[in-house]
CSV table of C-alpha atoms in Angstrom, one decimal:
chain,number,residue,atom,x,y,z
A,29,MET,CA,93.5,108.3,87.3
A,30,ALA,CA,89.9,109.1,87.1
A,31,ALA,CA,87.1,106.3,86.8
A,32,GLN,CA,86.1,107.3,83.2
A,33,GLN,CA,89.9,107.4,82.0
A,34,LEU,CA,90.6,104.0,83.6
A,35,ALA,CA,87.4,102.5,82.1
A,36,GLY,CA,88.9,103.6,78.6
A,37,VAL,CA,92.3,102.1,79.3
A,38,VAL,CA,90.9,98.8,80.2
A,39,ALA,CA,88.5,98.8,77.1
A,40,ALA,CA,91.8,99.6,74.8
A,41,ILE,CA,93.5,97.0,76.4
A,42,VAL,CA,91.0,94.3,75.8
A,43,VAL,CA,90.9,95.4,72.2
A,44,ALA,CA,94.5,95.3,71.9
A,45,VAL,CA,95.0,91.8,73.1
A,46,ALA,CA,92.0,90.7,70.8
A,47,ALA,CA,94.1,92.1,67.8
A,48,LEU,CA,97.0,90.0,68.6
A,49,ALA,CA,96.8,87.9,65.5
A,50,VAL,CA,97.6,90.8,63.4
A,51,ARG,CA,100.2,92.6,65.0
A,52,ALA,CA,103.5,93.1,63.5
A,53,ALA,CA,106.4,91.0,64.8
A,54,GLY,CA,109.4,92.4,67.1
A,55,ALA,CA,109.5,94.6,70.2
A,56,GLY,CA,108.2,98.1,69.8
A,57,SER,CA,106.4,97.1,66.4
A,58,THR,CA,102.7,98.5,66.1
A,59,PRO,CA,99.9,96.1,65.8
A,60,ALA,CA,98.2,96.7,62.5
A,61,ALA,CA,94.5,96.4,64.0
A,62,ALA,CA,95.3,97.5,67.5
A,63,PRO,CA,93.8,100.7,68.8
A,64,PRO,CA,95.7,103.8,67.8
A,65,HIS,CA,96.7,104.5,71.1
A,66,SER,CA,98.2,101.2,72.3
A,67,GLN,CA,101.0,98.7,71.2
A,68,MET,CA,102.3,95.3,72.6
A,69,ILE,CA,106.0,95.0,73.3
A,70,ASN,CA,107.9,91.8,73.5
A,71,PRO,CA,111.2,92.5,75.5
A,72,GLY,CA,112.1,88.8,75.7
A,73,ARG,CA,114.0,87.0,78.3
A,74,PHE,CA,117.3,88.8,78.7
A,75,ASN,CA,116.0,92.5,78.4
A,76,ARG,CA,112.9,92.4,79.7
A,77,ASN,CA,113.2,96.1,80.8
A,78,GLN,CA,114.2,97.3,77.2
A,79,ASP,CA,113.4,100.7,76.4
A,80,THR,CA,110.7,100.9,73.5
A,81,ALA,CA,109.5,104.4,72.0
A,82,CYS,CA,105.7,104.8,72.1
A,83,TYR,CA,104.5,105.3,68.8
A,84,ASP,CA,101.3,107.2,68.0
A,85,PRO,CA,100.1,106.2,64.6
A,86,MET,CA,97.2,109.4,64.7
A,87,THR,CA,100.2,111.9,64.6
A,88,LYS,CA,103.0,109.9,63.4
A,89,LYS,CA,105.3,111.2,66.3
A,90,ARG,CA,107.4,109.4,68.8
A,91,GLY,CA,106.2,109.7,72.3
A,92,CYS,CA,107.8,108.7,75.7
A,93,VAL,CA,109.7,105.6,76.5
A,94,ALA,CA,107.9,102.8,77.8
A,95,LYS,CA,109.6,99.6,79.9
A,96,CYS,CA,107.7,96.3,80.4
A,97,SER,CA,107.7,95.5,84.0
A,98,ARG,CA,109.4,92.3,85.2
A,99,ARG,CA,106.3,91.1,86.7
A,100,CYS,CA,104.9,90.6,83.3
A,101,SER,CA,105.9,87.4,81.5
A,102,ASP,CA,106.9,88.1,77.9
A,103,GLN,CA,104.7,90.7,76.9
A,104,CYS,CA,103.0,93.8,78.0
A,105,ILE,CA,100.5,96.6,76.6
A,106,VAL,CA,101.6,100.1,76.4
A,107,ILE,CA,98.8,102.9,76.3
A,108,CYS,CA,100.1,106.1,74.3
A,109,PRO,CA,100.9,108.9,74.5
A,110,THR,CA,101.2,108.4,78.3
A,111,CYS,CA,103.5,105.2,78.2
A,112,GLU,CA,101.7,103.5,81.1
A,113,THR,CA,102.4,99.7,80.9
A,114,TYR,CA,100.0,96.8,81.9
A,115,CYS,CA,100.6,93.1,82.0
A,116,ILE,CA,98.0,91.2,80.0
A,117,CYS,CA,96.9,89.3,83.1
A,118,ASP,CA,96.0,92.6,84.8
A,119,PHE,CA,92.8,93.0,82.6
A,120,TYR,CA,92.0,90.0,80.1
A,121,PRO,CA,89.0,88.2,81.2
A,122,GLY,CA,89.5,84.4,81.2
A,123,MET,CA,93.3,84.8,81.3
A,124,SER,CA,95.6,82.3,83.2
A,125,CYS,CA,99.3,83.1,83.8
A,126,GLY,CA,101.9,81.4,85.9
A,127,ASP,CA,101.3,79.3,88.8
A,128,PRO,CA,97.8,79.2,87.4
A,129,ARG,CA,96.1,82.5,88.1
A,130,PHE,CA,92.7,82.8,86.4
A,131,THR,CA,90.8,86.0,85.6
A,132,GLY,CA,87.1,84.7,85.8
A,133,GLY,CA,84.3,85.8,83.8
A,134,ASP,CA,83.2,87.9,86.6
A,135,GLY,CA,86.5,90.0,86.5
A,136,ASN,CA,88.0,88.6,89.9
A,137,ASN,CA,91.4,86.9,89.8
A,138,PHE,CA,91.9,83.6,91.8
A,139,TYR,CA,94.4,80.7,91.8
A,140,PHE,CA,93.9,77.2,90.9
A,141,HIS,CA,96.8,74.8,91.8
A,142,GLY,CA,95.4,71.4,90.8
A,143,ARG,CA,98.4,68.6,91.0
A,144,LYS,CA,101.2,68.1,88.7
A,145,ASP,CA,101.0,65.4,86.0
A,146,HIS,CA,97.1,65.7,86.2
A,147,ASP,CA,94.7,66.9,83.8
A,148,PHE,CA,91.9,69.3,84.9
A,149,CYS,CA,88.6,70.4,83.2
A,150,ILE,CA,88.8,74.2,82.8
A,151,LEU,CA,85.6,74.6,80.9
A,152,THR,CA,82.9,72.3,80.1
A,153,ASP,CA,79.6,73.0,78.2
A,154,ALA,CA,77.1,71.3,76.0
A,155,GLY,CA,79.0,72.1,72.6
A,156,LEU,CA,82.5,72.7,74.3
A,157,HIS,CA,85.0,71.0,76.7
A,158,ILE,CA,88.6,72.4,77.6
A,159,ASN,CA,90.9,70.4,79.7
A,160,ALA,CA,94.3,71.5,80.9
A,161,HIS,CA,97.4,69.3,81.6
A,162,PHE,CA,99.4,70.6,84.6
A,163,ILE,CA,103.2,70.1,85.1
A,164,GLY,CA,105.0,71.1,88.2
A,165,LYS,CA,107.7,70.9,90.8
A,166,ARG,CA,107.4,69.7,94.5
A,167,ASN,CA,108.4,71.9,97.2
A,168,PRO,CA,109.2,69.9,100.2
A,169,ALA,CA,108.5,72.8,102.4
A,170,MET,CA,104.9,72.8,101.1
A,171,ARG,CA,101.8,70.7,101.0
A,172,ARG,CA,101.2,71.4,97.5
A,173,ASP,CA,103.0,71.4,94.1
A,174,PHE,CA,103.7,74.5,92.0
A,175,THR,CA,101.9,73.8,88.7
A,176,TRP,CA,101.7,75.4,85.6
A,177,ILE,CA,99.5,74.6,82.4
A,178,GLN,CA,101.5,72.8,79.7
A,179,ALA,CA,98.7,71.7,77.3
A,180,LEU,CA,95.3,72.0,76.3
A,181,GLY,CA,92.6,69.6,75.0
A,182,ILE,CA,89.9,71.2,73.2
A,183,ARG,CA,86.7,69.1,72.1
A,184,PHE,CA,84.0,70.3,70.0
A,185,ALA,CA,81.5,68.8,67.8
A,186,ASP,CA,83.4,65.5,66.8
A,187,HIS,CA,86.9,67.2,66.8
A,188,ARG,CA,89.7,67.2,69.1
A,189,LEU,CA,92.3,70.1,69.2
A,190,SER,CA,95.5,69.9,71.2
A,191,ILE,CA,97.9,72.7,71.9
A,192,ALA,CA,101.2,71.9,74.0
A,193,ALA,CA,104.1,73.5,75.0
A,194,ALA,CA,107.2,71.0,74.1
A,195,LYS,CA,109.6,70.0,76.8
A,196,THR,CA,112.9,71.9,76.6
A,197,ALA,CA,116.0,71.7,78.8
A,198,GLU,CA,117.4,75.3,77.7
A,199,TRP,CA,115.1,77.9,76.6
A,200,ASP,CA,115.8,79.7,73.5
A,201,SER,CA,113.1,82.1,72.5
A,202,ASP,CA,114.2,81.9,68.9
A,203,VAL,CA,113.0,78.2,68.7
A,204,ASP,CA,109.5,77.4,68.4
A,205,HIS,CA,108.1,75.3,71.2
A,206,LEU,CA,104.7,75.0,70.3
A,207,ASP,CA,103.3,71.4,69.3
A,208,MET,CA,99.6,71.5,68.0
A,209,ALA,CA,97.3,68.8,66.2
A,210,PHE,CA,93.8,68.7,64.9
A,211,ASP,CA,92.0,65.5,64.8
A,212,GLY,CA,95.4,63.8,65.2
A,213,GLU,CA,97.2,65.6,62.5
A,214,ARG,CA,100.0,67.9,63.2
A,215,ILE,CA,99.4,71.5,62.5
A,216,ASP,CA,102.5,73.0,60.6
A,217,ILE,CA,102.6,76.6,60.4
A,218,PRO,CA,105.5,78.8,59.1
A,219,THR,CA,107.4,80.4,61.7
A,220,GLU,CA,106.6,83.8,60.8
A,221,SER,CA,104.3,86.5,62.6
A,222,GLY,CA,101.0,86.4,60.9
A,223,ALA,CA,101.3,82.9,59.3
A,224,ARG,CA,98.0,81.2,59.4
A,225,TRP,CA,96.5,77.8,59.1
A,226,GLU,CA,92.7,77.1,58.5
A,227,SER,CA,90.3,74.3,58.5
A,228,ALA,CA,86.6,74.3,57.7
A,229,THR,CA,84.6,72.4,60.3
A,230,ALA,CA,80.9,71.4,60.9
A,231,ALA,CA,81.2,73.7,64.0
A,232,GLY,CA,82.6,76.5,62.2
A,233,ARG,CA,86.0,77.9,60.6
A,234,LEU,CA,89.0,77.0,62.9
A,235,SER,CA,92.1,79.2,62.5
A,236,VAL,CA,95.4,79.2,64.2
A,237,THR,CA,97.5,82.4,63.6
A,238,ARG,CA,101.0,83.2,64.9
A,239,THR,CA,101.1,86.6,67.0
A,240,THR,CA,105.0,86.2,67.0
A,241,ALA,CA,107.4,84.3,64.9
A,242,THR,CA,107.9,81.5,67.6
A,243,ASN,CA,105.9,80.5,70.6
A,244,GLY,CA,102.8,82.7,70.4
A,245,VAL,CA,99.5,81.9,68.5
A,246,VAL,CA,95.7,82.9,68.6
A,247,VAL,CA,93.3,80.1,68.0
A,248,GLU,CA,90.1,80.8,66.8
A,249,LEU,CA,86.7,78.7,66.2
A,250,GLU,CA,84.4,81.2,64.7
A,251,GLY,CA,81.7,82.0,66.9
A,252,VAL,CA,82.7,79.8,69.5
A,253,PHE,CA,85.9,80.8,71.2
A,254,ASP,CA,89.5,82.5,70.9
A,255,VAL,CA,92.4,81.1,72.6
A,256,MET,CA,95.8,83.3,73.0
A,257,ALA,CA,98.6,81.0,73.9
A,258,ASN,CA,102.2,82.0,74.5
A,259,VAL,CA,105.0,79.5,75.5
A,260,VAL,CA,107.0,80.7,78.3
A,261,PRO,CA,109.7,79.3,80.4
A,262,ILE,CA,110.3,79.5,84.2
A,263,THR,CA,113.4,81.6,84.4
A,264,GLU,CA,116.5,81.4,86.8
A,265,GLU,CA,115.5,84.5,88.4
A,266,ASP,CA,111.8,83.2,88.8
A,267,SER,CA,113.0,80.0,90.3
A,268,ARG,CA,115.5,81.9,92.7
A,269,VAL,CA,112.8,84.2,93.9
A,270,HIS,CA,110.0,81.7,94.3
A,271,ASN,CA,112.1,78.6,94.9
A,272,TYR,CA,110.9,76.9,92.2
A,273,GLY,CA,113.9,74.5,92.1
A,274,VAL,CA,114.3,74.4,88.3
A,275,THR,CA,117.1,72.3,87.0
A,276,GLU,CA,119.0,72.5,83.7
A,277,GLU,CA,117.3,69.2,82.6
A,278,ASP,CA,114.0,71.1,82.3
A,279,SER,CA,113.0,74.9,81.9
A,280,LEU,CA,109.2,74.1,82.8
A,281,ALA,CA,108.1,75.6,79.5
A,282,HIS,CA,104.3,76.2,79.9
A,283,PHE,CA,101.5,78.6,78.8
A,284,ASP,CA,100.3,82.2,79.4
A,285,LEU,CA,96.7,81.9,78.1
A,286,GLY,CA,93.8,84.1,77.4
A,287,PHE,CA,90.2,82.7,76.6
A,288,LYS,CA,87.4,84.4,75.3
A,289,PHE,CA,84.1,82.6,74.7
A,290,HIS,CA,80.8,83.2,72.7
A,291,ASN,CA,77.4,81.8,73.2
A,292,LEU,CA,78.1,79.8,76.4
A,293,THR,CA,74.9,78.2,78.0
A,294,ASP,CA,74.2,79.2,81.5
A,295,ASP,CA,75.0,75.7,82.4
A,296,VAL,CA,78.6,76.0,81.7
A,297,HIS,CA,81.0,74.8,84.4
A,298,GLY,CA,84.7,73.9,85.2
A,299,VAL,CA,87.3,75.7,86.9
A,300,LEU,CA,87.2,78.8,84.8
A,301,GLY,CA,84.0,78.1,83.2
A,302,GLN,CA,81.7,78.5,86.3
A,303,THR,CA,82.6,82.0,86.4
A,304,TYR,CA,80.6,82.9,83.2
A,305,ARG,CA,77.3,81.6,84.7
A,306,SER,CA,74.9,84.2,85.4
A,307,ASP,CA,74.1,82.7,88.8
A,308,TYR,CA,77.6,82.4,89.9
A,309,VAL,CA,78.5,83.7,93.4
A,310,ASN,CA,82.0,84.2,94.2
A,311,GLN,CA,82.7,82.8,97.5
A,312,LEU,CA,86.4,83.5,97.4
A,313,SER,CA,88.2,86.1,99.5
A,314,VAL,CA,88.8,88.6,96.9
A,315,SER,CA,90.4,90.8,99.3
A,316,SER,CA,93.3,88.2,99.9
A,317,ASN,CA,96.7,88.4,98.0
A,318,MET,CA,96.1,84.9,96.9
A,319,PRO,CA,92.4,83.9,96.6
A,320,VAL,CA,92.5,80.1,96.0
A,321,MET,CA,89.8,78.0,94.1
A,322,GLY,CA,89.5,74.5,95.8
A,323,GLY,CA,87.6,71.4,95.0
A,324,ALA,CA,90.3,70.0,92.7
A,325,PRO,CA,88.6,66.5,92.7
A,326,LYS,CA,85.7,67.3,91.0
A,327,TYR,CA,87.4,68.9,87.9
A,328,VAL,CA,89.9,66.0,87.5
A,329,SER,CA,89.7,64.3,84.0
A,330,SER,CA,91.5,60.9,83.2
A,331,ASP,CA,93.2,62.3,80.3
A,332,ILE,CA,93.6,65.7,78.3
A,333,PHE,CA,90.6,64.8,76.0
A,334,ALA,CA,88.3,63.0,78.7
A,335,ILE,CA,84.9,64.4,79.3
A,336,ASP,CA,84.6,62.4,82.6
A,337,CYS,CA,85.1,65.1,85.1
A,338,ALA,CA,82.4,65.4,87.7
A,339,VAL,CA,81.1,68.4,86.5
A,340,ALA,CA,81.0,67.4,82.7
A,341,ARG,CA,78.5,68.8,80.6
A,342,PHE,CA,79.9,68.3,77.2
A,343,GLY,CA,77.2,66.8,74.8
A,344,ALA,CA,74.4,67.3,77.1
A,345,HIS,CA,71.1,68.3,75.8
A,346,ARG,CA,69.3,70.7,78.2
A,347,PRO,CA,66.7,72.6,76.1
A,348,SER,CA,65.8,74.9,78.8
A,349,ILE,CA,69.2,76.5,79.3
A,350,SER,CA,69.5,80.1,78.1
A,351,MET,CA,72.4,81.2,76.1
A,352,VAL,CA,74.9,83.9,77.4
A,353,THR,CA,77.7,85.7,75.8
A,354,ALA,CA,80.9,85.5,77.3
A,355,ARG,CA,82.3,89.2,78.8
């Protein structure tokens, strides 16, 4: 594919992901506000290679048949009419998937393993702070935990928003495993695609919109951030291939996450946040199959809403800091 064509595909993918909140439910459905030549498919757990007709609303003709790769979690993006498929994690800046693999603001992928049952500062800025709670399994043959992000604690102004994947023994994609609360009050949203919850805050309008009937939402604080969160399990096949050691007592439900930020300061920090700084220099081996960001101790927080990590910026007043817009 020529460089110009690839750039167009990437641009379409980013727009498609941003339009998740308004897409229709079900595999093969066409997003209402997605680009005319792309669509999301949700093949599910037992038919992940499900054939899905590629629909082009410009011509209203059925195109070729697309298959979602097994390496994608529960969703992938199809570009019509060529039916090329991409995992969301391939392109979306700020993405975190699986054993936390992040796509930084600079476009480079990296892993951050953290530690199970601990909280880590993902992004910290003067007006926004995001911690992530890690769950995991210990592999005796390794010196680290297998880890996944199970919950987010988000602070802005005087507010606290929590988004968590509820622990479940047996995974059922038709059951909603999302647990959300705003300032201590549970957020209840009907289990139907497009259902929406809103609250007016001093920092702007906060909304939560279901992207699928269960287990998928987009959280938006107007002019500050968008977070795409999808609850997914560790499948038996994943466990077998990677030796995760999943048992019948816990499916290790966790998040695949996408972040988009607006008006961050150039003093932003955190595991992911630092990659949005204009002076950020990537010192990881980008040619490595598995570039890993170290320095976990400076990102540790005492709980999901704590702002006590070593690099904390939340609430700081730094008038000399310029404003930048996230890519």
